[in-house]
Amino acid sequence: MSRRSDMHGFTLIELLITLALLTIVAGIAVPNFTAFIQKTQLQGQADDLVATLLYARGEAVTRRTTAEIIVSDTGPWVVRVGGESLRELNHNPALAQMDADVTSIIYRPNGTATAALVTICRNDEFEKAYVVAVRPSGSPTIHPRGKNADGSALASCTR
């Protein structure tokens, strides 16, 4: 098909082919992007938990007293020192469930703590879950996605 030299623009067929290609690319990208957002939300919750644990440990050492983190399945996790609430870790159970094997985590004035394991999961997808371990030395550790504290594959999101 020949064009006149003074005509500019796209033909209808060129426009339709471009739109079809964009639709295919968007159809591939959107599910991957959704999965990426969900993984990032879980990683963010694990990072927030570690930051809260380190904060409680620092307060216990600085104030030379015990700091307690009250664990809740549905509400915020509260850091208390001397009966005073200092910080809360809010989490949305619809986005990430945090399941701990203890009801509270105690940090002592020397920085040591009660050992605990916390599983951060979404929709019972344990292969994407994170495990945060609090060692008796007081240091928290995030284990690789889908792995238990001993390095084995997670079999469940509950403790």
mmCIF file with all atom_site columns, C-alpha atoms in Angstrom:
data_model
loop_
_atom_site.group_PDB
_atom_site.id
_atom_site.type_symbol
_atom_site.label_atom_id
_atom_site.label_alt_id
_atom_site.label_comp_id
_atom_site.label_asym_id
_atom_site.label_entity_id
_atom_site.label_seq_id
_atom_site.pdbx_PDB_ins_code
_atom_site.Cartn_x
_atom_site.Cartn_y
_atom_site.Cartn_z
_atom_site.occupancy
_atom_site.B_iso_or_equiv
_atom_site.pdbx_formal_charge
_atom_site.auth_seq_id
_atom_site.auth_comp_id
_atom_site.auth_asym_id
_atom_site.auth_atom_id
_atom_site.pdbx_PDB_model_num
ATOM 1   C CA . MET A 1 1   ? 0.000  0.000   0.000  1.00 0.00 ? 1   MET A CA 1
ATOM 2   C CA . SER A 1 2   ? 1.535  3.279   -0.970 1.00 0.00 ? 2   SER A CA 1
ATOM 3   C CA . ARG A 1 3   ? 1.234  6.489   1.005  1.00 0.00 ? 3   ARG A CA 1
ATOM 4   C CA . ARG A 1 4   ? 1.357  10.014  -0.064 1.00 0.00 ? 4   ARG A CA 1
ATOM 5   C CA . SER A 1 5   ? 4.423  11.836  1.193  1.00 0.00 ? 5   SER A CA 1
ATOM 6   C CA . ASP A 1 6   ? 2.365  14.479  3.011  1.00 0.00 ? 6   ASP A CA 1
ATOM 7   C CA . MET A 1 7   ? 0.443  11.911  5.170  1.00 0.00 ? 7   MET A CA 1
ATOM 8   C CA . HIS A 1 8   ? 1.667  11.229  8.729  1.00 0.00 ? 8   HIS A CA 1
ATOM 9   C CA . GLY A 1 9   ? 0.428  8.952   11.534 1.00 0.00 ? 9   GLY A CA 1
ATOM 10  C CA . PHE A 1 10  ? -0.425 5.315   12.158 1.00 0.00 ? 10  PHE A CA 1
ATOM 11  C CA . THR A 1 11  ? -2.777 2.981   10.387 1.00 0.00 ? 11  THR A CA 1
ATOM 12  C CA . LEU A 1 12  ? -5.559 1.285   12.300 1.00 0.00 ? 12  LEU A CA 1
ATOM 13  C CA . ILE A 1 13  ? -3.826 -2.096  11.943 1.00 0.00 ? 13  ILE A CA 1
ATOM 14  C CA . GLU A 1 14  ? -0.559 -0.737  13.407 1.00 0.00 ? 14  GLU A CA 1
ATOM 15  C CA . LEU A 1 15  ? -2.478 0.687   16.355 1.00 0.00 ? 15  LEU A CA 1
ATOM 16  C CA . LEU A 1 16  ? -4.341 -2.586  16.992 1.00 0.00 ? 16  LEU A CA 1
ATOM 17  C CA . ILE A 1 17  ? -1.134 -4.636  16.888 1.00 0.00 ? 17  ILE A CA 1
ATOM 18  C CA . THR A 1 18  ? 0.507  -2.263  19.386 1.00 0.00 ? 18  THR A CA 1
ATOM 19  C CA . LEU A 1 19  ? -2.486 -2.487  21.728 1.00 0.00 ? 19  LEU A CA 1
ATOM 20  C CA . ALA A 1 20  ? -2.518 -6.288  21.479 1.00 0.00 ? 20  ALA A CA 1
ATOM 21  C CA . LEU A 1 21  ? 1.183  -6.469  22.400 1.00 0.00 ? 21  LEU A CA 1
ATOM 22  C CA . LEU A 1 22  ? 0.690  -4.105  25.342 1.00 0.00 ? 22  LEU A CA 1
ATOM 23  C CA . THR A 1 23  ? -2.211 -6.231  26.595 1.00 0.00 ? 23  THR A CA 1
ATOM 24  C CA . ILE A 1 24  ? -0.091 -9.387  26.460 1.00 0.00 ? 24  ILE A CA 1
ATOM 25  C CA . VAL A 1 25  ? 2.789  -7.735  28.327 1.00 0.00 ? 25  VAL A CA 1
ATOM 26  C CA . ALA A 1 26  ? 0.430  -6.343  30.979 1.00 0.00 ? 26  ALA A CA 1
ATOM 27  C CA . GLY A 1 27  ? -1.209 -9.763  31.382 1.00 0.00 ? 27  GLY A CA 1
ATOM 28  C CA . ILE A 1 28  ? 2.177  -11.288 32.142 1.00 0.00 ? 28  ILE A CA 1
ATOM 29  C CA . ALA A 1 29  ? 3.472  -8.480  34.364 1.00 0.00 ? 29  ALA A CA 1
ATOM 30  C CA . VAL A 1 30  ? 0.488  -7.918  36.691 1.00 0.00 ? 30  VAL A CA 1
ATOM 31  C CA . PRO A 1 31  ? 0.449  -11.372 38.380 1.00 0.00 ? 31  PRO A CA 1
ATOM 32  C CA . ASN A 1 32  ? 4.222  -11.261 38.869 1.00 0.00 ? 32  ASN A CA 1
ATOM 33  C CA . PHE A 1 33  ? 3.982  -7.784  40.329 1.00 0.00 ? 33  PHE A CA 1
ATOM 34  C CA . THR A 1 34  ? 1.236  -8.887  42.740 1.00 0.00 ? 34  THR A CA 1
ATOM 35  C CA . ALA A 1 35  ? 3.382  -11.778 43.966 1.00 0.00 ? 35  ALA A CA 1
ATOM 36  C CA . PHE A 1 36  ? 6.316  -9.386  44.382 1.00 0.00 ? 36  PHE A CA 1
ATOM 37  C CA . ILE A 1 37  ? 4.199  -7.032  46.525 1.00 0.00 ? 37  ILE A CA 1
ATOM 38  C CA . GLN A 1 38  ? 3.047  -9.897  48.758 1.00 0.00 ? 38  GLN A CA 1
ATOM 39  C CA . LYS A 1 39  ? 6.628  -11.124 49.260 1.00 0.00 ? 39  LYS A CA 1
ATOM 40  C CA . THR A 1 40  ? 7.757  -7.594  50.053 1.00 0.00 ? 40  THR A CA 1
ATOM 41  C CA . GLN A 1 41  ? 4.988  -7.179  52.638 1.00 0.00 ? 41  GLN A CA 1
ATOM 42  C CA . LEU A 1 42  ? 6.100  -10.349 54.436 1.00 0.00 ? 42  LEU A CA 1
ATOM 43  C CA . GLN A 1 43  ? 9.745  -9.275  54.336 1.00 0.00 ? 43  GLN A CA 1
ATOM 44  C CA . GLY A 1 44  ? 8.756  -5.847  55.671 1.00 0.00 ? 44  GLY A CA 1
ATOM 45  C CA . GLN A 1 45  ? 6.831  -7.398  58.558 1.00 0.00 ? 45  GLN A CA 1
ATOM 46  C CA . ALA A 1 46  ? 9.823  -9.573  59.437 1.00 0.00 ? 46  ALA A CA 1
ATOM 47  C CA . ASP A 1 47  ? 12.120 -6.534  59.323 1.00 0.00 ? 47  ASP A CA 1
ATOM 48  C CA . ASP A 1 48  ? 9.720  -4.555  61.539 1.00 0.00 ? 48  ASP A CA 1
ATOM 49  C CA . LEU A 1 49  ? 9.661  -7.411  64.045 1.00 0.00 ? 49  LEU A CA 1
ATOM 50  C CA . VAL A 1 50  ? 13.465 -7.552  64.200 1.00 0.00 ? 50  VAL A CA 1
ATOM 51  C CA . ALA A 1 51  ? 13.606 -3.765  64.669 1.00 0.00 ? 51  ALA A CA 1
ATOM 52  C CA . THR A 1 52  ? 11.112 -4.011  67.550 1.00 0.00 ? 52  THR A CA 1
ATOM 53  C CA . LEU A 1 53  ? 13.100 -6.824  69.156 1.00 0.00 ? 53  LEU A CA 1
ATOM 54  C CA . LEU A 1 54  ? 16.337 -4.843  68.881 1.00 0.00 ? 54  LEU A CA 1
ATOM 55  C CA . TYR A 1 55  ? 14.589 -1.784  70.332 1.00 0.00 ? 55  TYR A CA 1
ATOM 56  C CA . ALA A 1 56  ? 13.363 -3.783  73.348 1.00 0.00 ? 56  ALA A CA 1
ATOM 57  C CA . ARG A 1 57  ? 16.823 -5.232  73.858 1.00 0.00 ? 57  ARG A CA 1
ATOM 58  C CA . GLY A 1 58  ? 18.398 -1.787  73.685 1.00 0.00 ? 58  GLY A CA 1
ATOM 59  C CA . GLU A 1 59  ? 15.923 -0.353  76.190 1.00 0.00 ? 59  GLU A CA 1
ATOM 60  C CA . ALA A 1 60  ? 16.560 -3.216  78.613 1.00 0.00 ? 60  ALA A CA 1
ATOM 61  C CA . VAL A 1 61  ? 20.304 -2.689  78.474 1.00 0.00 ? 61  VAL A CA 1
ATOM 62  C CA . THR A 1 62  ? 20.143 1.125   78.551 1.00 0.00 ? 62  THR A CA 1
ATOM 63  C CA . ARG A 1 63  ? 17.679 1.290   81.453 1.00 0.00 ? 63  ARG A CA 1
ATOM 64  C CA . ARG A 1 64  ? 19.257 -1.690  83.268 1.00 0.00 ? 64  ARG A CA 1
ATOM 65  C CA . THR A 1 65  ? 15.919 -3.368  83.761 1.00 0.00 ? 65  THR A CA 1
ATOM 66  C CA . THR A 1 66  ? 13.797 -5.974  81.986 1.00 0.00 ? 66  THR A CA 1
ATOM 67  C CA . ALA A 1 67  ? 11.843 -5.205  78.843 1.00 0.00 ? 67  ALA A CA 1
ATOM 68  C CA . GLU A 1 68  ? 8.880  -7.335  77.871 1.00 0.00 ? 68  GLU A CA 1
ATOM 69  C CA . ILE A 1 69  ? 7.278  -7.760  74.478 1.00 0.00 ? 69  ILE A CA 1
ATOM 70  C CA . ILE A 1 70  ? 3.659  -8.830  74.832 1.00 0.00 ? 70  ILE A CA 1
ATOM 71  C CA . VAL A 1 71  ? 2.795  -11.158 71.938 1.00 0.00 ? 71  VAL A CA 1
ATOM 72  C CA . SER A 1 72  ? -0.680 -10.988 70.392 1.00 0.00 ? 72  SER A CA 1
ATOM 73  C CA . ASP A 1 73  ? -2.076 -12.964 67.466 1.00 0.00 ? 73  ASP A CA 1
ATOM 74  C CA . THR A 1 74  ? -4.595 -10.314 66.451 1.00 0.00 ? 74  THR A CA 1
ATOM 75  C CA . GLY A 1 75  ? -3.518 -7.034  68.039 1.00 0.00 ? 75  GLY A CA 1
ATOM 76  C CA . PRO A 1 76  ? -0.286 -5.077  68.233 1.00 0.00 ? 76  PRO A CA 1
ATOM 77  C CA . TRP A 1 77  ? 2.817  -6.430  69.945 1.00 0.00 ? 77  TRP A CA 1
ATOM 78  C CA . VAL A 1 78  ? 3.645  -4.080  72.819 1.00 0.00 ? 78  VAL A CA 1
ATOM 79  C CA . VAL A 1 79  ? 7.094  -3.290  74.249 1.00 0.00 ? 79  VAL A CA 1
ATOM 80  C CA . ARG A 1 80  ? 6.828  -2.581  77.986 1.00 0.00 ? 80  ARG A CA 1
ATOM 81  C CA . VAL A 1 81  ? 9.495  -1.445  80.404 1.00 0.00 ? 81  VAL A CA 1
ATOM 82  C CA . GLY A 1 82  ? 8.554  -1.027  84.043 1.00 0.00 ? 82  GLY A CA 1
ATOM 83  C CA . GLY A 1 83  ? 4.841  -1.266  83.219 1.00 0.00 ? 83  GLY A CA 1
ATOM 84  C CA . GLU A 1 84  ? 5.115  1.584   80.688 1.00 0.00 ? 84  GLU A CA 1
ATOM 85  C CA . SER A 1 85  ? 4.238  0.884   77.053 1.00 0.00 ? 85  SER A CA 1
ATOM 86  C CA . LEU A 1 86  ? 7.035  2.297   74.911 1.00 0.00 ? 86  LEU A CA 1
ATOM 87  C CA . ARG A 1 87  ? 6.341  1.000   71.429 1.00 0.00 ? 87  ARG A CA 1
ATOM 88  C CA . GLU A 1 88  ? 3.831  -1.065  69.486 1.00 0.00 ? 88  GLU A CA 1
ATOM 89  C CA . LEU A 1 89  ? 4.375  -3.291  66.492 1.00 0.00 ? 89  LEU A CA 1
ATOM 90  C CA . ASN A 1 90  ? 1.150  -3.120  64.521 1.00 0.00 ? 90  ASN A CA 1
ATOM 91  C CA . HIS A 1 91  ? 0.399  -5.807  62.015 1.00 0.00 ? 91  HIS A CA 1
ATOM 92  C CA . ASN A 1 92  ? -2.562 -6.541  59.825 1.00 0.00 ? 92  ASN A CA 1
ATOM 93  C CA . PRO A 1 93  ? -3.508 -10.232 60.148 1.00 0.00 ? 93  PRO A CA 1
ATOM 94  C CA . ALA A 1 94  ? -5.125 -10.042 56.695 1.00 0.00 ? 94  ALA A CA 1
ATOM 95  C CA . LEU A 1 95  ? -1.706 -9.279  55.166 1.00 0.00 ? 95  LEU A CA 1
ATOM 96  C CA . ALA A 1 96  ? 0.612  -11.261 57.438 1.00 0.00 ? 96  ALA A CA 1
ATOM 97  C CA . GLN A 1 97  ? -0.060 -13.571 60.372 1.00 0.00 ? 97  GLN A CA 1
ATOM 98  C CA . MET A 1 98  ? 2.580  -13.631 63.104 1.00 0.00 ? 98  MET A CA 1
ATOM 99  C CA . ASP A 1 99  ? 2.522  -16.860 65.109 1.00 0.00 ? 99  ASP A CA 1
ATOM 100 C CA . ALA A 1 100 ? 4.888  -17.123 68.103 1.00 0.00 ? 100 ALA A CA 1
ATOM 101 C CA . ASP A 1 101 ? 5.672  -20.098 70.326 1.00 0.00 ? 101 ASP A CA 1
ATOM 102 C CA . VAL A 1 102 ? 5.575  -17.852 73.434 1.00 0.00 ? 102 VAL A CA 1
ATOM 103 C CA . THR A 1 103 ? 3.153  -15.326 74.912 1.00 0.00 ? 103 THR A CA 1
ATOM 104 C CA . SER A 1 104 ? 5.868  -12.816 75.772 1.00 0.00 ? 104 SER A CA 1
ATOM 105 C CA . ILE A 1 105 ? 9.544  -12.219 75.119 1.00 0.00 ? 105 ILE A CA 1
ATOM 106 C CA . ILE A 1 106 ? 11.600 -10.945 78.051 1.00 0.00 ? 106 ILE A CA 1
ATOM 107 C CA . TYR A 1 107 ? 14.867 -9.069  77.598 1.00 0.00 ? 107 TYR A CA 1
ATOM 108 C CA . ARG A 1 108 ? 17.094 -8.883  80.660 1.00 0.00 ? 108 ARG A CA 1
ATOM 109 C CA . PRO A 1 109 ? 19.396 -5.977  81.620 1.00 0.00 ? 109 PRO A CA 1
ATOM 110 C CA . ASN A 1 110 ? 22.425 -7.821  80.203 1.00 0.00 ? 110 ASN A CA 1
ATOM 111 C CA . GLY A 1 111 ? 20.755 -8.171  76.752 1.00 0.00 ? 111 GLY A CA 1
ATOM 112 C CA . THR A 1 112 ? 19.875 -11.854 77.014 1.00 0.00 ? 112 THR A CA 1
ATOM 113 C CA . ALA A 1 113 ? 16.334 -12.981 76.282 1.00 0.00 ? 113 ALA A CA 1
ATOM 114 C CA . THR A 1 114 ? 13.871 -15.804 76.493 1.00 0.00 ? 114 THR A CA 1
ATOM 115 C CA . ALA A 1 115 ? 14.199 -17.901 73.341 1.00 0.00 ? 115 ALA A CA 1
ATOM 116 C CA . ALA A 1 116 ? 11.343 -17.615 70.878 1.00 0.00 ? 116 ALA A CA 1
ATOM 117 C CA . LEU A 1 117 ? 10.376 -18.545 67.338 1.00 0.00 ? 117 LEU A CA 1
ATOM 118 C CA . VAL A 1 118 ? 7.969  -16.408 65.320 1.00 0.00 ? 118 VAL A CA 1
ATOM 119 C CA . THR A 1 119 ? 6.556  -17.490 61.967 1.00 0.00 ? 119 THR A CA 1
ATOM 120 C CA . ILE A 1 120 ? 5.381  -14.728 59.638 1.00 0.00 ? 120 ILE A CA 1
ATOM 121 C CA . CYS A 1 121 ? 3.046  -16.141 57.025 1.00 0.00 ? 121 CYS A CA 1
ATOM 122 C CA . ARG A 1 122 ? 0.275  -15.177 54.620 1.00 0.00 ? 122 ARG A CA 1
ATOM 123 C CA . ASN A 1 123 ? -2.715 -17.347 53.720 1.00 0.00 ? 123 ASN A CA 1
ATOM 124 C CA . ASP A 1 124 ? -0.990 -20.503 55.012 1.00 0.00 ? 124 ASP A CA 1
ATOM 125 C CA . GLU A 1 125 ? 1.588  -20.318 52.201 1.00 0.00 ? 125 GLU A CA 1
ATOM 126 C CA . PHE A 1 126 ? 4.393  -21.747 54.337 1.00 0.00 ? 126 PHE A CA 1
ATOM 127 C CA . GLU A 1 127 ? 6.815  -21.958 51.408 1.00 0.00 ? 127 GLU A CA 1
ATOM 128 C CA . LYS A 1 128 ? 6.854  -18.129 51.347 1.00 0.00 ? 128 LYS A CA 1
ATOM 129 C CA . ALA A 1 129 ? 6.902  -17.651 55.145 1.00 0.00 ? 129 ALA A CA 1
ATOM 130 C CA . TYR A 1 130 ? 9.702  -16.235 57.284 1.00 0.00 ? 130 TYR A CA 1
ATOM 131 C CA . VAL A 1 131 ? 10.871 -17.505 60.656 1.00 0.00 ? 131 VAL A CA 1
ATOM 132 C CA . VAL A 1 132 ? 12.384 -15.030 63.110 1.00 0.00 ? 132 VAL A CA 1
ATOM 133 C CA . ALA A 1 133 ? 14.315 -16.656 65.943 1.00 0.00 ? 133 ALA A CA 1
ATOM 134 C CA . VAL A 1 134 ? 15.210 -14.922 69.184 1.00 0.00 ? 134 VAL A CA 1
ATOM 135 C CA . ARG A 1 135 ? 18.243 -16.654 70.641 1.00 0.00 ? 135 ARG A CA 1
ATOM 136 C CA . PRO A 1 136 ? 18.921 -16.857 74.379 1.00 0.00 ? 136 PRO A CA 1
ATOM 137 C CA . SER A 1 137 ? 21.784 -14.416 73.734 1.00 0.00 ? 137 SER A CA 1
ATOM 138 C CA . GLY A 1 138 ? 19.089 -11.902 72.747 1.00 0.00 ? 138 GLY A CA 1
ATOM 139 C CA . SER A 1 139 ? 19.950 -11.524 69.079 1.00 0.00 ? 139 SER A CA 1
ATOM 140 C CA . PRO A 1 140 ? 17.086 -11.921 66.594 1.00 0.00 ? 140 PRO A CA 1
ATOM 141 C CA . THR A 1 141 ? 17.670 -13.678 63.267 1.00 0.00 ? 141 THR A CA 1
ATOM 142 C CA . ILE A 1 142 ? 15.544 -13.796 60.117 1.00 0.00 ? 142 ILE A CA 1
ATOM 143 C CA . HIS A 1 143 ? 15.863 -17.176 58.420 1.00 0.00 ? 143 HIS A CA 1
ATOM 144 C CA . PRO A 1 144 ? 15.567 -17.582 54.638 1.00 0.00 ? 144 PRO A CA 1
ATOM 145 C CA . ARG A 1 145 ? 12.088 -17.650 53.118 1.00 0.00 ? 145 ARG A CA 1
ATOM 146 C CA . GLY A 1 146 ? 10.402 -21.017 53.592 1.00 0.00 ? 146 GLY A CA 1
ATOM 147 C CA . LYS A 1 147 ? 13.069 -22.343 55.964 1.00 0.00 ? 147 LYS A CA 1
ATOM 148 C CA . ASN A 1 148 ? 12.779 -23.261 59.621 1.00 0.00 ? 148 ASN A CA 1
ATOM 149 C CA . ALA A 1 149 ? 15.323 -22.246 62.258 1.00 0.00 ? 149 ALA A CA 1
ATOM 150 C CA . ASP A 1 150 ? 17.202 -25.516 61.754 1.00 0.00 ? 150 ASP A CA 1
ATOM 151 C CA . GLY A 1 151 ? 17.393 -24.988 57.975 1.00 0.00 ? 151 GLY A CA 1
ATOM 152 C CA . SER A 1 152 ? 14.731 -27.535 57.092 1.00 0.00 ? 152 SER A CA 1
ATOM 153 C CA . ALA A 1 153 ? 11.758 -26.625 54.906 1.00 0.00 ? 153 ALA A CA 1
ATOM 154 C CA . LEU A 1 154 ? 8.724  -25.271 56.735 1.00 0.00 ? 154 LEU A CA 1
ATOM 155 C CA . ALA A 1 155 ? 5.775  -27.658 56.790 1.00 0.00 ? 155 ALA A CA 1
ATOM 156 C CA . SER A 1 156 ? 3.234  -25.297 58.343 1.00 0.00 ? 156 SER A CA 1
ATOM 157 C CA . CYS A 1 157 ? 2.631  -21.664 59.281 1.00 0.00 ? 157 CYS A CA 1
ATOM 158 C CA . THR A 1 158 ? 1.783  -22.543 62.881 1.00 0.00 ? 158 THR A CA 1
ATOM 159 C CA . ARG A 1 159 ? 4.077  -23.442 65.747 1.00 0.00 ? 159 ARG A CA 1
#
